[in-house]
Every structure is written in structure tokens, then in C-alpha cells.
Coordinates of C-alpha atoms in Angstrom, one line a residue:
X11 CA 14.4 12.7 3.9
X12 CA 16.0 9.7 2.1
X13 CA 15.2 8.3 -1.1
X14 CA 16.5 4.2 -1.5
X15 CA 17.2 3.8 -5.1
X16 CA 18.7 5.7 -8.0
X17 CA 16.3 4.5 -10.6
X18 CA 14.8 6.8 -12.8
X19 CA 11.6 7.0 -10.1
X20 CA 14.1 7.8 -7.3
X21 CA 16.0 10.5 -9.2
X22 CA 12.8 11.7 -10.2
X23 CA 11.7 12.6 -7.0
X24 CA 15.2 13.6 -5.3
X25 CA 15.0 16.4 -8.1
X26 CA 11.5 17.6 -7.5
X27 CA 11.9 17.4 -3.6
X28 CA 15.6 19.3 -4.0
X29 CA 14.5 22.3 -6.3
X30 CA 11.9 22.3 -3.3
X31 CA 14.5 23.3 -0.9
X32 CA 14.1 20.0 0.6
X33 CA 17.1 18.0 1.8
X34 CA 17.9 14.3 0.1
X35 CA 19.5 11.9 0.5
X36 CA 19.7 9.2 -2.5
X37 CA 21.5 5.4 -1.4
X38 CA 22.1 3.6 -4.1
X39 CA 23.8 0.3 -3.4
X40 CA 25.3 0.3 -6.9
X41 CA 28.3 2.5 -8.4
X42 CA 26.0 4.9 -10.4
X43 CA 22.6 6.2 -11.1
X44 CA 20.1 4.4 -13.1
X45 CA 18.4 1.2 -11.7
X46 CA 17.8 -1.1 -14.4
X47 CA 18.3 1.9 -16.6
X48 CA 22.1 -0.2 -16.6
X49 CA 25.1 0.2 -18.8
X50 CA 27.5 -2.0 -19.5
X51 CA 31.3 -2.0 -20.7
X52 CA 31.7 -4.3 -23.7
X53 CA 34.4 -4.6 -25.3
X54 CA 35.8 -1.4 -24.0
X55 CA 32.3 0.3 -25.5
X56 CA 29.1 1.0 -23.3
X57 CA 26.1 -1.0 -24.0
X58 CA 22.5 0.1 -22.6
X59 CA 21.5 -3.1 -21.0
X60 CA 18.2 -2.2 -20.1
X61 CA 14.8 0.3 -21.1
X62 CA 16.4 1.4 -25.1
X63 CA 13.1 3.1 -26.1
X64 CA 12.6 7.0 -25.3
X65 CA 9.0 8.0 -25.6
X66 CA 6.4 10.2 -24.0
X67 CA 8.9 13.3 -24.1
X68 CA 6.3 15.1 -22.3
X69 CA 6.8 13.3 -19.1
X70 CA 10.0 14.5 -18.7
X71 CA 9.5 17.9 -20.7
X72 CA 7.1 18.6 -17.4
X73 CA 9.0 16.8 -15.2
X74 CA 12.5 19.2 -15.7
X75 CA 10.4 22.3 -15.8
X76 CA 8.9 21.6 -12.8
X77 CA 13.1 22.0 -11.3
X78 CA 13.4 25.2 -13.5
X79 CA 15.0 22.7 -16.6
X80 CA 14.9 22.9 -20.0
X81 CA 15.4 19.3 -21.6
X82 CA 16.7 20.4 -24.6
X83 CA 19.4 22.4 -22.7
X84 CA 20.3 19.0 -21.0
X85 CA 19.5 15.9 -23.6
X86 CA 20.5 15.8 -26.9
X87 CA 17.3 13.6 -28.4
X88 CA 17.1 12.9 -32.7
X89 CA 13.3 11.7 -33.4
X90 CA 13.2 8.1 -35.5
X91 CA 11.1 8.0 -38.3
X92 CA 11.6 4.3 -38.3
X93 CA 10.2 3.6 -35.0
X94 CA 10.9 -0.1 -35.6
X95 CA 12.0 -2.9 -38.7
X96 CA 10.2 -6.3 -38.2
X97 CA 11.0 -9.7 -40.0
X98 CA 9.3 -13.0 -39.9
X99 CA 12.3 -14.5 -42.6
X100 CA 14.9 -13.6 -45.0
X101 CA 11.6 -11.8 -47.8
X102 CA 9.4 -10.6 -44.9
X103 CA 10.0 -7.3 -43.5
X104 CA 7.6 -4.3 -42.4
X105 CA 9.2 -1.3 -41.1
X106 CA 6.5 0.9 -38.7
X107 CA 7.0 4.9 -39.5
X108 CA 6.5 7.5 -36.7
X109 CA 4.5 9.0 -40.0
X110 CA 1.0 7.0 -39.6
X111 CA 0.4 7.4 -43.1
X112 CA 3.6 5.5 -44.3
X113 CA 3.0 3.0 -41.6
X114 CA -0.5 2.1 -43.5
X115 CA 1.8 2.6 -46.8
X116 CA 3.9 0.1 -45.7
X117 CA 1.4 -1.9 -44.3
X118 CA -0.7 -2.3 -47.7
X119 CA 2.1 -3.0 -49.5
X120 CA 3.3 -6.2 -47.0
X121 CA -0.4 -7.2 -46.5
X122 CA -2.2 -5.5 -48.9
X123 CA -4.9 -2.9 -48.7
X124 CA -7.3 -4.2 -46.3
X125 CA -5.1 -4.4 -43.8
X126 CA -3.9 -0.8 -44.2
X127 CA -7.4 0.8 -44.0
X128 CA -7.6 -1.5 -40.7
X129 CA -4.6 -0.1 -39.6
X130 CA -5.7 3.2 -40.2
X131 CA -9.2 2.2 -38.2
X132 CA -6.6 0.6 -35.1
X133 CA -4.9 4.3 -35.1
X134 CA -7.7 6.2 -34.8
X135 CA -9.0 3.7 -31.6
X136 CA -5.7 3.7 -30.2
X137 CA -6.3 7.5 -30.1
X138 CA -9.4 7.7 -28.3
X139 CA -8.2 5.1 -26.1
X140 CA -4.9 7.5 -24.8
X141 CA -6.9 10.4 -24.6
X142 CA -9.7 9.0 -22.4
X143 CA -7.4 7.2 -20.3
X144 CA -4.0 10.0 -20.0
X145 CA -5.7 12.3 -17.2
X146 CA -7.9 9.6 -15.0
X147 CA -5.3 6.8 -15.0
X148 CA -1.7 7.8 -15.8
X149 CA -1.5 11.3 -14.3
X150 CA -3.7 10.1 -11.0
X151 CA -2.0 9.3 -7.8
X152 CA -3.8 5.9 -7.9
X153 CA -7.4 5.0 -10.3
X154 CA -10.0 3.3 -8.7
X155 CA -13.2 2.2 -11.1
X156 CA -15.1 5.1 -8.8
X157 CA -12.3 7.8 -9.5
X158 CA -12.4 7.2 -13.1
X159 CA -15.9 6.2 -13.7
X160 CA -16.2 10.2 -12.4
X161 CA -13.3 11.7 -14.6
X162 CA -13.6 10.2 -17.5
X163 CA -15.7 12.5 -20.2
X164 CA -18.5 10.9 -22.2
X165 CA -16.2 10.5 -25.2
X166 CA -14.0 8.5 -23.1
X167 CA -16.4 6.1 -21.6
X168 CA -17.9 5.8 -25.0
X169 CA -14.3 5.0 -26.6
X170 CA -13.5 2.4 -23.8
X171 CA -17.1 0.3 -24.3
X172 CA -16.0 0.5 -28.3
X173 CA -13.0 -1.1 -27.2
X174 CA -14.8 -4.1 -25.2
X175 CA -12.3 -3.4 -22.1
X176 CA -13.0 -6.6 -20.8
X177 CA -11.4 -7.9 -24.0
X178 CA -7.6 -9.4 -24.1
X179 CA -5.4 -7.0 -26.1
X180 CA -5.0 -10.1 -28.4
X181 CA -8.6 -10.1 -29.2
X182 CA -8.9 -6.7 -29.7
X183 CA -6.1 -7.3 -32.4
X184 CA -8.0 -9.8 -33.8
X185 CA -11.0 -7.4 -34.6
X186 CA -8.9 -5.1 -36.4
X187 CA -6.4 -7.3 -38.5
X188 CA -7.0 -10.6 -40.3
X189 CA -3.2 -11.4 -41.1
X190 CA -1.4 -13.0 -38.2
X191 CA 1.7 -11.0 -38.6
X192 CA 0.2 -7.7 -37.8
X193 CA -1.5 -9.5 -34.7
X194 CA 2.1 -11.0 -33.6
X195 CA 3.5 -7.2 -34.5
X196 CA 1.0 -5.1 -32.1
X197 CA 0.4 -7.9 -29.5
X198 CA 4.3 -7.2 -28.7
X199 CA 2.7 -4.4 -26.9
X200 CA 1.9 -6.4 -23.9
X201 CA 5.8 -7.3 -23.5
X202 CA 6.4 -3.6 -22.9
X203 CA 4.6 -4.4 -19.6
X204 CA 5.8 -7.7 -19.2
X205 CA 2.7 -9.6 -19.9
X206 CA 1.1 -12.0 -22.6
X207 CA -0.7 -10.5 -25.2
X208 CA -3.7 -13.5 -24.1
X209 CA -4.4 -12.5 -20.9
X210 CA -3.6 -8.1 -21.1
X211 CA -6.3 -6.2 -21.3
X212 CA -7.4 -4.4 -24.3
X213 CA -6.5 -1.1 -23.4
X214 CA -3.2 -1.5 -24.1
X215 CA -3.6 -0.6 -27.6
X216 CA -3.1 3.0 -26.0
X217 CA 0.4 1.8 -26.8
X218 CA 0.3 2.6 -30.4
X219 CA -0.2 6.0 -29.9
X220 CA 2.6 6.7 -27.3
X221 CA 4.2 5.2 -30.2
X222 CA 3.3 7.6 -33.1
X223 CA 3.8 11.0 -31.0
X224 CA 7.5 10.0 -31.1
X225 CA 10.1 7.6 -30.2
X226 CA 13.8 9.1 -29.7
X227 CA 17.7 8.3 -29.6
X228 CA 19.7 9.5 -27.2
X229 CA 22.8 10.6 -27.4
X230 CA 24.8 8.8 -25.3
X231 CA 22.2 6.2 -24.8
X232 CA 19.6 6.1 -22.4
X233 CA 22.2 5.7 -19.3
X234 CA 22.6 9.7 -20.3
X235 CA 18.7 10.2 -18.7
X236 CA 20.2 8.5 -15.3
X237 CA 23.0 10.7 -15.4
X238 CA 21.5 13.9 -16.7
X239 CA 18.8 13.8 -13.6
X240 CA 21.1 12.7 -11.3
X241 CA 23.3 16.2 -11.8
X242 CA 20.4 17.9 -12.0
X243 CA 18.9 16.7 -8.5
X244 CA 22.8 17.5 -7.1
X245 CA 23.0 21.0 -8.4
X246 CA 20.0 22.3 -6.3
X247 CA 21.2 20.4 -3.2
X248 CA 20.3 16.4 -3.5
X249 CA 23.5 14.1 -1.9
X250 CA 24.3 11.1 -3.5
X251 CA 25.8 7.9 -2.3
X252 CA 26.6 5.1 -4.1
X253 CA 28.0 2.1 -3.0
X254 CA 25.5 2.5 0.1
X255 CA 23.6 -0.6 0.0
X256 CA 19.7 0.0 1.8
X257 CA 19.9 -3.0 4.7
X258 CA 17.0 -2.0 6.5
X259 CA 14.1 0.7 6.8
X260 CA 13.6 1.2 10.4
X261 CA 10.3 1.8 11.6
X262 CA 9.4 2.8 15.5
X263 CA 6.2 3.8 16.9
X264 CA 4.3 2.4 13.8
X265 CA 6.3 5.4 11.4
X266 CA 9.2 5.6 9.3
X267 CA 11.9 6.8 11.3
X268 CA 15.6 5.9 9.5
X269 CA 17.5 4.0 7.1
X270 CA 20.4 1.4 7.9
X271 CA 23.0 0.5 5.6
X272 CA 25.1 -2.2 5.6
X273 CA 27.6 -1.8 7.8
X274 CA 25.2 -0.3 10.6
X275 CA 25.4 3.5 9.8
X276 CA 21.9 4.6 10.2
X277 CA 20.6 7.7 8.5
X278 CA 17.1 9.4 10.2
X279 CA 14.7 9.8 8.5
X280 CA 10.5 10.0 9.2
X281 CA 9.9 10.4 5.4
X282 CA 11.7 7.5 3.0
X283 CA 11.0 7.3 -0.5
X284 CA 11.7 3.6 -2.0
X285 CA 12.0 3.3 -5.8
X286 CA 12.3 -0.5 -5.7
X287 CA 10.0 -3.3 -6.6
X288 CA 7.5 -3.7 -4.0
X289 CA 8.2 -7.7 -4.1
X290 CA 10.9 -6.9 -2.1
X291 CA 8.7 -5.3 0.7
X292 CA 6.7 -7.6 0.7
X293 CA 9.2 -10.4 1.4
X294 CA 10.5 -8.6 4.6
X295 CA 14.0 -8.1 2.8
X296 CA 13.9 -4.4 4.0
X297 CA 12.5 -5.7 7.1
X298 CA 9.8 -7.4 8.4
X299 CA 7.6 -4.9 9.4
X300 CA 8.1 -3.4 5.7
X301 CA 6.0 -6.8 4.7
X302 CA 2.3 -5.4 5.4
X303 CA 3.5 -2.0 4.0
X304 CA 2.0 -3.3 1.3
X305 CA -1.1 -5.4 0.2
X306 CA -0.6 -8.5 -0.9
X307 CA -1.5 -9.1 -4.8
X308 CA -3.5 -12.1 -4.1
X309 CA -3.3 -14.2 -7.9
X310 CA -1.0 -11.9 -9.6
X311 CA 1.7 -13.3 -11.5
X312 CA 5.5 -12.4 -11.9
X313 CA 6.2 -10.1 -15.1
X314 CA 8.4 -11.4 -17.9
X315 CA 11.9 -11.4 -17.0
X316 CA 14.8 -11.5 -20.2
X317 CA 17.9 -13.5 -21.4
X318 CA 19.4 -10.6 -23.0
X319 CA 23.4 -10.4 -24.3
X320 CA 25.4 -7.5 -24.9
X321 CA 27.6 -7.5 -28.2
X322 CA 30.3 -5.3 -29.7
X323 CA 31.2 -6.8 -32.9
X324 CA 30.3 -6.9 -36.7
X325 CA 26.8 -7.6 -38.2
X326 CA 26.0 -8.6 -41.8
X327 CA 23.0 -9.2 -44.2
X328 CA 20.2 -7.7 -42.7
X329 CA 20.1 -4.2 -43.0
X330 CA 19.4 -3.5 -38.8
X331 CA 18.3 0.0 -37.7
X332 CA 17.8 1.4 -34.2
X333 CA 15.2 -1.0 -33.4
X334 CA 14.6 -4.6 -34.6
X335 CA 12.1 -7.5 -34.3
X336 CA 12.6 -11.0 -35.1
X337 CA 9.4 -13.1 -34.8
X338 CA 8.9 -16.8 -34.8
X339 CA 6.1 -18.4 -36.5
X340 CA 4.0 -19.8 -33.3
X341 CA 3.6 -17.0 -31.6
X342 CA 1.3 -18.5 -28.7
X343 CA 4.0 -21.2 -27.5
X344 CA 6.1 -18.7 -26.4
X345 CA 3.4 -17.1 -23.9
X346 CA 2.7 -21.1 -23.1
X347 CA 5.7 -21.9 -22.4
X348 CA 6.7 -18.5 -19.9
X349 CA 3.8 -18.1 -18.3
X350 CA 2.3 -22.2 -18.4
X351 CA 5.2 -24.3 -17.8
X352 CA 7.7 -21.6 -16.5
X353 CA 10.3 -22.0 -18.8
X354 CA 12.7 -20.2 -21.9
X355 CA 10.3 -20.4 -25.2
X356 CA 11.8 -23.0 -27.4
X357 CA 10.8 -20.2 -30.4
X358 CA 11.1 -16.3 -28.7
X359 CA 10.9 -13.1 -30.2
X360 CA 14.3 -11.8 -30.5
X361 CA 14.4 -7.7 -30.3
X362 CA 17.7 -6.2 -31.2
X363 CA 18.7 -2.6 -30.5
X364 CA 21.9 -1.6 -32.8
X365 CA 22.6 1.3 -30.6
X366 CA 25.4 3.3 -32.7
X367 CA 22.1 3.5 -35.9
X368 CA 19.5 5.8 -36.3
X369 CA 17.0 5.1 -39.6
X370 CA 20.1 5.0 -42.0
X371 CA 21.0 1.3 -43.5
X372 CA 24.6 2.6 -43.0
X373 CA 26.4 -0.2 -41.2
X374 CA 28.8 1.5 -38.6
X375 CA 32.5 0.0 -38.2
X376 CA 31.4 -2.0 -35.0
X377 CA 27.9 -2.2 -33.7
X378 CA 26.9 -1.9 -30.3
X379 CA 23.9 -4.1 -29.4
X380 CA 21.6 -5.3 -27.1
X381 CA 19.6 -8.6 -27.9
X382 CA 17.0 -9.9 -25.9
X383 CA 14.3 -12.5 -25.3
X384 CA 11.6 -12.9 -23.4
X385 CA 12.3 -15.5 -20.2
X386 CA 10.1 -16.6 -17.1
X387 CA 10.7 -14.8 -13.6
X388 CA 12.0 -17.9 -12.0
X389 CA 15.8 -16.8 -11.2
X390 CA 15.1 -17.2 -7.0
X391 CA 14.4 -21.0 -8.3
X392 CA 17.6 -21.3 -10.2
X393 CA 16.0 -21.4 -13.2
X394 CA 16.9 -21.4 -16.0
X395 CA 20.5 -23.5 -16.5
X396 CA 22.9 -22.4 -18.1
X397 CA 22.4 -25.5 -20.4
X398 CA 18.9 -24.1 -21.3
X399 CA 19.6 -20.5 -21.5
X400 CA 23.0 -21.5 -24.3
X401 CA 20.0 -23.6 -26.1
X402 CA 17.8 -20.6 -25.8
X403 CA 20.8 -18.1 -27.4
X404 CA 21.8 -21.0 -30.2
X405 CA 17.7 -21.3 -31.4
X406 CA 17.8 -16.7 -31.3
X407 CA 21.1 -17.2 -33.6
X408 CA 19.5 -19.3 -35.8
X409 CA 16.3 -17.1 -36.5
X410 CA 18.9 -14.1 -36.6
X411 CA 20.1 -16.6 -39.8
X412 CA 16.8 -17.2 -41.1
X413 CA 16.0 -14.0 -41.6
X414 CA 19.3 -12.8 -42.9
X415 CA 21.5 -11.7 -40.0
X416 CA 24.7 -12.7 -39.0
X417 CA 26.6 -11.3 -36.1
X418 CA 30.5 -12.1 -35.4
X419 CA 31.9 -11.3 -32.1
X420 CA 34.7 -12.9 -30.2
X421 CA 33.5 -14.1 -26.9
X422 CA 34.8 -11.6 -24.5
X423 CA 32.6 -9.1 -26.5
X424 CA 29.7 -10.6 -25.7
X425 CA 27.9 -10.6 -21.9
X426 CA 24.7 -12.8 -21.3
X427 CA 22.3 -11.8 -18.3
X428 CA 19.7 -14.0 -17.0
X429 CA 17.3 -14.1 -14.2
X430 CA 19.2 -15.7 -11.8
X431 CA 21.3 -12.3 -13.3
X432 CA 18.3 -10.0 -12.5
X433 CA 17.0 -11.3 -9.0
X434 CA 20.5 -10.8 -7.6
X435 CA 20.4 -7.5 -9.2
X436 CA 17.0 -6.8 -7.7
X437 CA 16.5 -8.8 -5.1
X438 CA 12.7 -10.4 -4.3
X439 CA 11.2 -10.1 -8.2
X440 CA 13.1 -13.8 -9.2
X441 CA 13.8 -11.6 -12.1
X442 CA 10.6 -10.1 -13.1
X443 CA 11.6 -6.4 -14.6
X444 CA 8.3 -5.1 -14.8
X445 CA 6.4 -5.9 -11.2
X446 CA 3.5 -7.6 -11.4
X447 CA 2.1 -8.6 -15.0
X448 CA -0.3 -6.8 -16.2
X449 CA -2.9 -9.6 -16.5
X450 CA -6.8 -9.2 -16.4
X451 CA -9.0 -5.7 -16.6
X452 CA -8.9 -5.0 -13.0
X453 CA -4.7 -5.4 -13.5
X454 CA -4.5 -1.3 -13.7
X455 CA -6.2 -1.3 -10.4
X456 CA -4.0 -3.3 -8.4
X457 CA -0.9 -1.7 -8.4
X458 CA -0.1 -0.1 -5.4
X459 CA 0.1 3.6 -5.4
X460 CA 2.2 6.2 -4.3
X461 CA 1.5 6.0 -0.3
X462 CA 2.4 2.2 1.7
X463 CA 0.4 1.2 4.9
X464 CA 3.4 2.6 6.8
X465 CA 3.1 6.3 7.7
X466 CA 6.5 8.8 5.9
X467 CA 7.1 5.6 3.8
X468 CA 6.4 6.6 0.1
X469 CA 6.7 4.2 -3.6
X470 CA 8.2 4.9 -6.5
X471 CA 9.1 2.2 -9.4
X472 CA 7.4 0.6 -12.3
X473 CA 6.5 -1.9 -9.9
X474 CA 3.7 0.4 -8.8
X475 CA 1.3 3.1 -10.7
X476 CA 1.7 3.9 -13.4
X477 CA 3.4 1.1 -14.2
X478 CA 7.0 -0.1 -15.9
X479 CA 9.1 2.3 -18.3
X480 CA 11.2 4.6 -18.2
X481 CA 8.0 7.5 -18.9
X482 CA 6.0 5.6 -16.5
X483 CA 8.7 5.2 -13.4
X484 CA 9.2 9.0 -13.9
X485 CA 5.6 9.8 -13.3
X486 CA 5.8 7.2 -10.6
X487 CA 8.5 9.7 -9.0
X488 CA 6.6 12.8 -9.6
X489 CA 3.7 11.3 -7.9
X490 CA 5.7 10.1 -5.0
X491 CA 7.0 13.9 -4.4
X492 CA 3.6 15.6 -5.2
X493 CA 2.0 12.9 -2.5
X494 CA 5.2 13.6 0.2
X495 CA 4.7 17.0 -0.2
X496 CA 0.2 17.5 -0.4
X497 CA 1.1 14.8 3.3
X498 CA 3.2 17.4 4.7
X499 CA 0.5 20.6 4.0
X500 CA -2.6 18.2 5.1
X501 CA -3.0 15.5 7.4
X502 CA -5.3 13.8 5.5
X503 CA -4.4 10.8 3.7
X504 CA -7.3 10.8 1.4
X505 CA -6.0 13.8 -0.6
X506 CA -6.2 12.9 -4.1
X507 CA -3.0 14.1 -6.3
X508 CA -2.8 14.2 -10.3
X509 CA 0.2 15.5 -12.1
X510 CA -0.9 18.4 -14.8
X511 CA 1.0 20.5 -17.1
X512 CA 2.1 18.9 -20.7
X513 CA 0.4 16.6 -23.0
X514 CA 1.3 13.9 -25.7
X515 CA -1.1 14.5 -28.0
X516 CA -0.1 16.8 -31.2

């Protein structure tokens, strides 16, 4: 079988369906592993340039047992206290704490005591939330309203009607905190889907506590997770080749039956495994009967897509950690102007990720970071300029200023991608890095699954369940195996699959 893609989804399942004893081969029409798990060379020093945040350890914890791994013996991971520092100008700062109890410290002291007690009120819901919702809807092969209306236990219905899950996550945050700034703070939750905090549903504040069971650095950055699961999947028998760039998937007789590269070689295969954004399906790019292998997502919209730039080079004034969060003050004008007149924000949230810190406020040498801002999915459109995207990085600079950082790098140290950038690199999304947004309730039912319309043709990506990040594409890949493999002991196609094994909870 053949798996198209080295993402984290696709070297997810090569390694389950290897220790298996099945044989895979993984095309991947880029040098190495990783998908938009990319790293750069800047400067001479690598640079994540995509996913920076390590969470939900107990995805790949199960996922590495599973192929006889233990992770420890294979990643070296140090757990942040500081899960991130946030500033709104030069005097406001909050720094969140993996520790809840010195996040609601720190949160009465920048807000005052209210607001901590309804911090401590949000934790607690965010709680009930994950726990009603880990087993029927991120471990499931794909939830429906029926499946989960059965699995989910009388606490967990009774936690989701609390929530009001026909609420926007923003108005959920607006029950619990009266100062804007922790509103703008949690509602950046929705961006980790690629959505607008106005229009993504309520549940998401499930987020928080993925957040609080631990957020990690990795050594070597998170390319090392690519690279780590890659080996792995080749020691117990996976083939790799790079450079081979997926032109086709052939089907005959209604069923998968090989894989064309460009160039014409054609590999057979009656099971494929694609770990790309369904977009591309759907837009015949793998071929046009690969555009009903999926439904269509009739009024979805395109995720976010980022302006992001890669800097080596010296920092000054604010005192950065790991992970850092610049807000502007109109928060709603930036979801206007993305997602209503399809354009860059004239004020974004800038996140930086100083990748050689940890929680000390020791300034290294030379820094190594990765700042980004949220931009529209219009890169097929040639949007935006290049005019607009050097406006864009001048007004980020300037709130850098405002609240207290300055960064000096000479030009070649410093690499901008847009999306015009991001739809060549994944072709049919204009950009979008996290499928469809995640707009509406019924928006966690209408991902596609693990299984297409076309028989031995598998999914795998954050494009479909469980959704985008790095956790969430490798439980895609699990579930694309565990599918592959319940399809070849049972003809039926009906056959429900959950993951099991580990948990997130402490």
C-alpha cells in the first residue's frame, strides 16, 4: 500500500501499518518528512516554520507504543511552566502558567480578583467539556449527533447544555470574563483551528485544558517529531521517497488501484492512504475521478492562512519566552477584515515563538524565531501583494515597538511566507493551513472521516477528523490505519473504529 504525504498524519499511519508487517510505501514530493511540520535554514540556523506548540503527549505516548516505542527513548521533551507571555503594550503583560493556580494568581493580579475566581470557574468548564467530548468525538473514526448523542454519559450531556453549544466560543467567553483582554486572550483558541472566535462554536474552550495537562519544547524543534517517526516507520520496514511528487491516484473499476508520479512511474496499489488537504481532491488535482471521493462542504469557508517570517537575529526590550502574544486593541476588525472583506487585518495579533528559550528571561546570543499573523486563504487569487503583505509586516513591527520589542536582523536572515507561499506549497487550499474553518456547531460534523467514496482510498490530515494540529493529524493517522486495517478483516464499511489506550487528563 502507498501512503501520499509525509505529514505527521502520513508517517503516522506508515508506522502503525509497518510494525503491522504491512509493506509502505511513503511519496513525499518534498526533500524530507514533515508536511507543514516545515523547517527552514536561516541564517545558516533551522527555524520551525510551521505547528511550534507540543501538546496532548498522550496521543503520541499511545501512538509509539502501539509500534513497540517508548517516546521518551526517542524525543527529548522539557514541560513549560510558562505556557505563554501576552502583552497588549509596553505595562500590560499576563503570563498563563501550566500551574492553574498561578494562572488565576496572575490573573487577579492583571485584572483583579473577579476575574481570577472566573478564571477558575472557565477551568473547571473547560474540564467537563474535554472529558465529555475526548472518547465520542476525538478518539471516533467520524461523530455523528446519533453516535455521540449514544456515548456521551449523563455528565457529559449535562456539561455540554451548561455550555450552551449552540453558543460562539466568543460568547461563551463573554459569560465568564468581563475584561476584554482575557476575552481577546482565550478567543485566540479559535485561531488554533483556523477560525474566528465569532462564529466557532463554544466547545472549543476544551482548548484550555489541552492546554493545562502540558505544553512541551522539543529538542531540536518540532521538525525532530517528523524525523523521529519517519525512522521509526523505516526501521520496521516503511520505504521512503522523497522527491517523488504524487501526479495522479489511479482508479479502475470504481477502486483504488495505483499511484503515478511525475514522470510516469506508476506504483500499484488497491489501498492509498492520502495525508493531504481534501481541497485538493476535490478539485480533481489528483484526478478527476478523486473529485466525488469526497462530499462537497456546501457553505464552508477557507481556514485562516498566515504571513509568517523567519528571523535569526538579536531581540531587545521585551523579555520574550518560548511563546509570545502581541494583541491589538480591536480585536473584531481583524476577524472582519479576514473572513468579511478577504484581506491582511490592518491591526493582527502577532504570535512569536523564540525557539532557542524555554521560561528563563535569559536572552540567548541570537534568537531563532518564527512570527506570524493571521492572513485570508486567498493565495490561488494572488492575494495578497506584496505591497500589502510589507504594510502588513511594517504595522506587526510597530506593535512589536509598542509593546517594548525590538528585533534587528539583516535582511538575508529573515524569510517571509505568504499564501500565495502556502497554496503552491499545498496546492488547492489557496493557503488555508487548517481545512475548512471550523465555523458553526454542526462544523465538528462535517469533516470528512477516515474512509472517501472511493473503495482502498483512505484520509489522513487535519483537513479531516479530528481536525488540524500536530495531536490532531496524528490521530487522524491512527484512525486511517485502524480503518485500513478493521476494512481488510470485514467487508463492511459500517464498522465503527475508536482509538483507546491513554488519556490526557491527570
Amino acid at each position: 500500500m502507498v501512503v501520499v504525504g509525509a505529514g505527521i498524519a502520513g508517517l503516522a499511519s506508515a508506522l502503525l501499518l509497518a510494525a503491522r508487517g504491512i509493506p509502505v510505501t511513503v511519496v513525499e514530493r518534498a526533500p524530507a518528512p514533515g508536511g507543514k511540520l516545515r523547517q527552514l535554514s536561516v541564517g545558516g540556523a533551522p527555524v520551525d516554520c510551521g505547528p511550534t506548540v507540543f501538546t496532548m503527549r498522550w496521543v503520541f505516548d499511545g501512538l509509539l507504543a502501539e509500534a513497540g516505542i517508548a517516546l521518551d527513548d526517542r524525543l527529548h521533551l522539557e514541560p513549560l511552566s510558562v505556557l505563554a507571555r501576552h502583552a497588549w503594550s509596553a505595562s500590560e503583560r499576563l503570563d498563563l502558567f501550566a500551574d492553574q493556580a498561578r494562572s488565576a494568581e496572575a490573573i487577579g493580579a492583571f485584572a483583579g480578583a473577579a476575574e481570577a475566581r472566573r478564571f477558575e470557574a472557565f477551568c473547571r468548564e473547560a474540564r467537563r467539556v474535554y472529558g465529555a467530548l475526548e472518547g465520542p468525538y476525538i478518539r471516533a473514526s467520524r461523530p455523528s449527533l446519533a453516535a455521540m448523542g449514544r456515548d456521551l454519559s449523563l455528565d457529559g450531556l449535562a456539561a455540554l447544555a451548561a455550555l450552551g453549544p449552540f453558543r460562539s466560543l466568543w460568547k461563551a467567553l463573554a459569560r465568564h470574563f468581563h475584561d476584554p483582554r482575557l476575552q481577546q486572550l482565550f478567543g485566540r483558541y479559535a485561531t488554533y483551528c483556523g477560525s474566528s472566535p465569532w462564529l466557532a462554536p463554544a466547545t472549543l474552550v476544551l482548548v484550555a485544558q489541552v492546554e493545562m495537562d502540558g505544553v512541551w519544547a522539543v529538542r531540536g524543534g518540532m521538525h525532530a517529531v517528523a524525523r523521529m517517526l519517519a525512522e521509526a516507520a523505516a526501521e520496521r520496514g516503511a520505504e521512503f521517497r522523497y522527491g517523488a511528487h504524487c501526479e495522479r491516484i489511479v482508479v479502475r473499476g470504481g477502486r483504488v488501484a495505483a499511484v503515478r508520479l511525475a514522470g510516469g512511474e506508476a506504483l500499484a496499489a488497491t489501498e492509498v492512504i492520502f495525508n493531504g488537504d481534501v481541497a485538493a481532491l476535490r478539485a480533481g488535482l489528483l484526478g478527476e475521478a478523486l473529485s466525488r471521493a469526497v462530499p462537497a462542504a456546501r457553505g464552508a469557508q477557507r481556514s485562516l492562512s498566515a504571513l509568517t517570517c523567519a528571523i535569526r537575529g538579536r531581540t531587545a526590550g521585551f523579555p520574550l519566552l518560548r511563546h509570545n502574544v502581541f494583541f491589538q486593541s480591536d480585536y473584531a476588525a481583524e476577524f472582519r477584515d479576514i473572513f468579511g472583506a478577504g484581506r491582511l487585518p490592518a491591526k493582527g495579533t502577532v504570535y512569536v515563538c523564540a525557539q532557542a528559550r524555554t521560561d528563563a528571561d535569559v536572552a540567548p546570543d541570537e534568537e531563532r524565531l518564527l512570527c506570524l499573523v493571521n492572513a485570508p486563504a486567498s493565495g490561488d487569487r494572488g492575494k495578497p501583494t506584496e505591497q500589502e503583505m510589507d504594510r502588513c509586516e511594517r504595522d506587526c513591527l510597530a506593535l512589536l515597538h509598542r509593546c517594548g520589542l525590538t528585533i534587528q536582523a539583516p535582511p538575508e536572515n529573515c524569510i517571509r511566507t505568504g499564501p500565495q507561499d502556502f497554496e503552491r506549497l499545498f496546492p488547492g487550499t489557496g493557503g488555508a493551513l487548517y481545512g475548512q474553518a471550523t465555523h458553526g456547531w454542526m462544523s465538528a460534523f462535517a469533516r470528512p472521516g477516515s474512509t472517501s467514496r472511493i473503495p482502498g482510498l483512505y484520509l489522513a490530515g487535519g483537513s479531516v477528523h479530528p481536525g488540524p494540529g500536530v495531536p490532531m493529524a496524528a490521530m487522524s493517522g491512527r484512525l486511517a490505519a485502524a480503518t485500513l486495517l478493521a476494512h481488510r478483516d470485514s467487508t463492511s464499511r459500517s464498522r465503527r473504529v475508536v482509538i483507546s489506550g491513554g488519556t490526557s487528563m491527570r
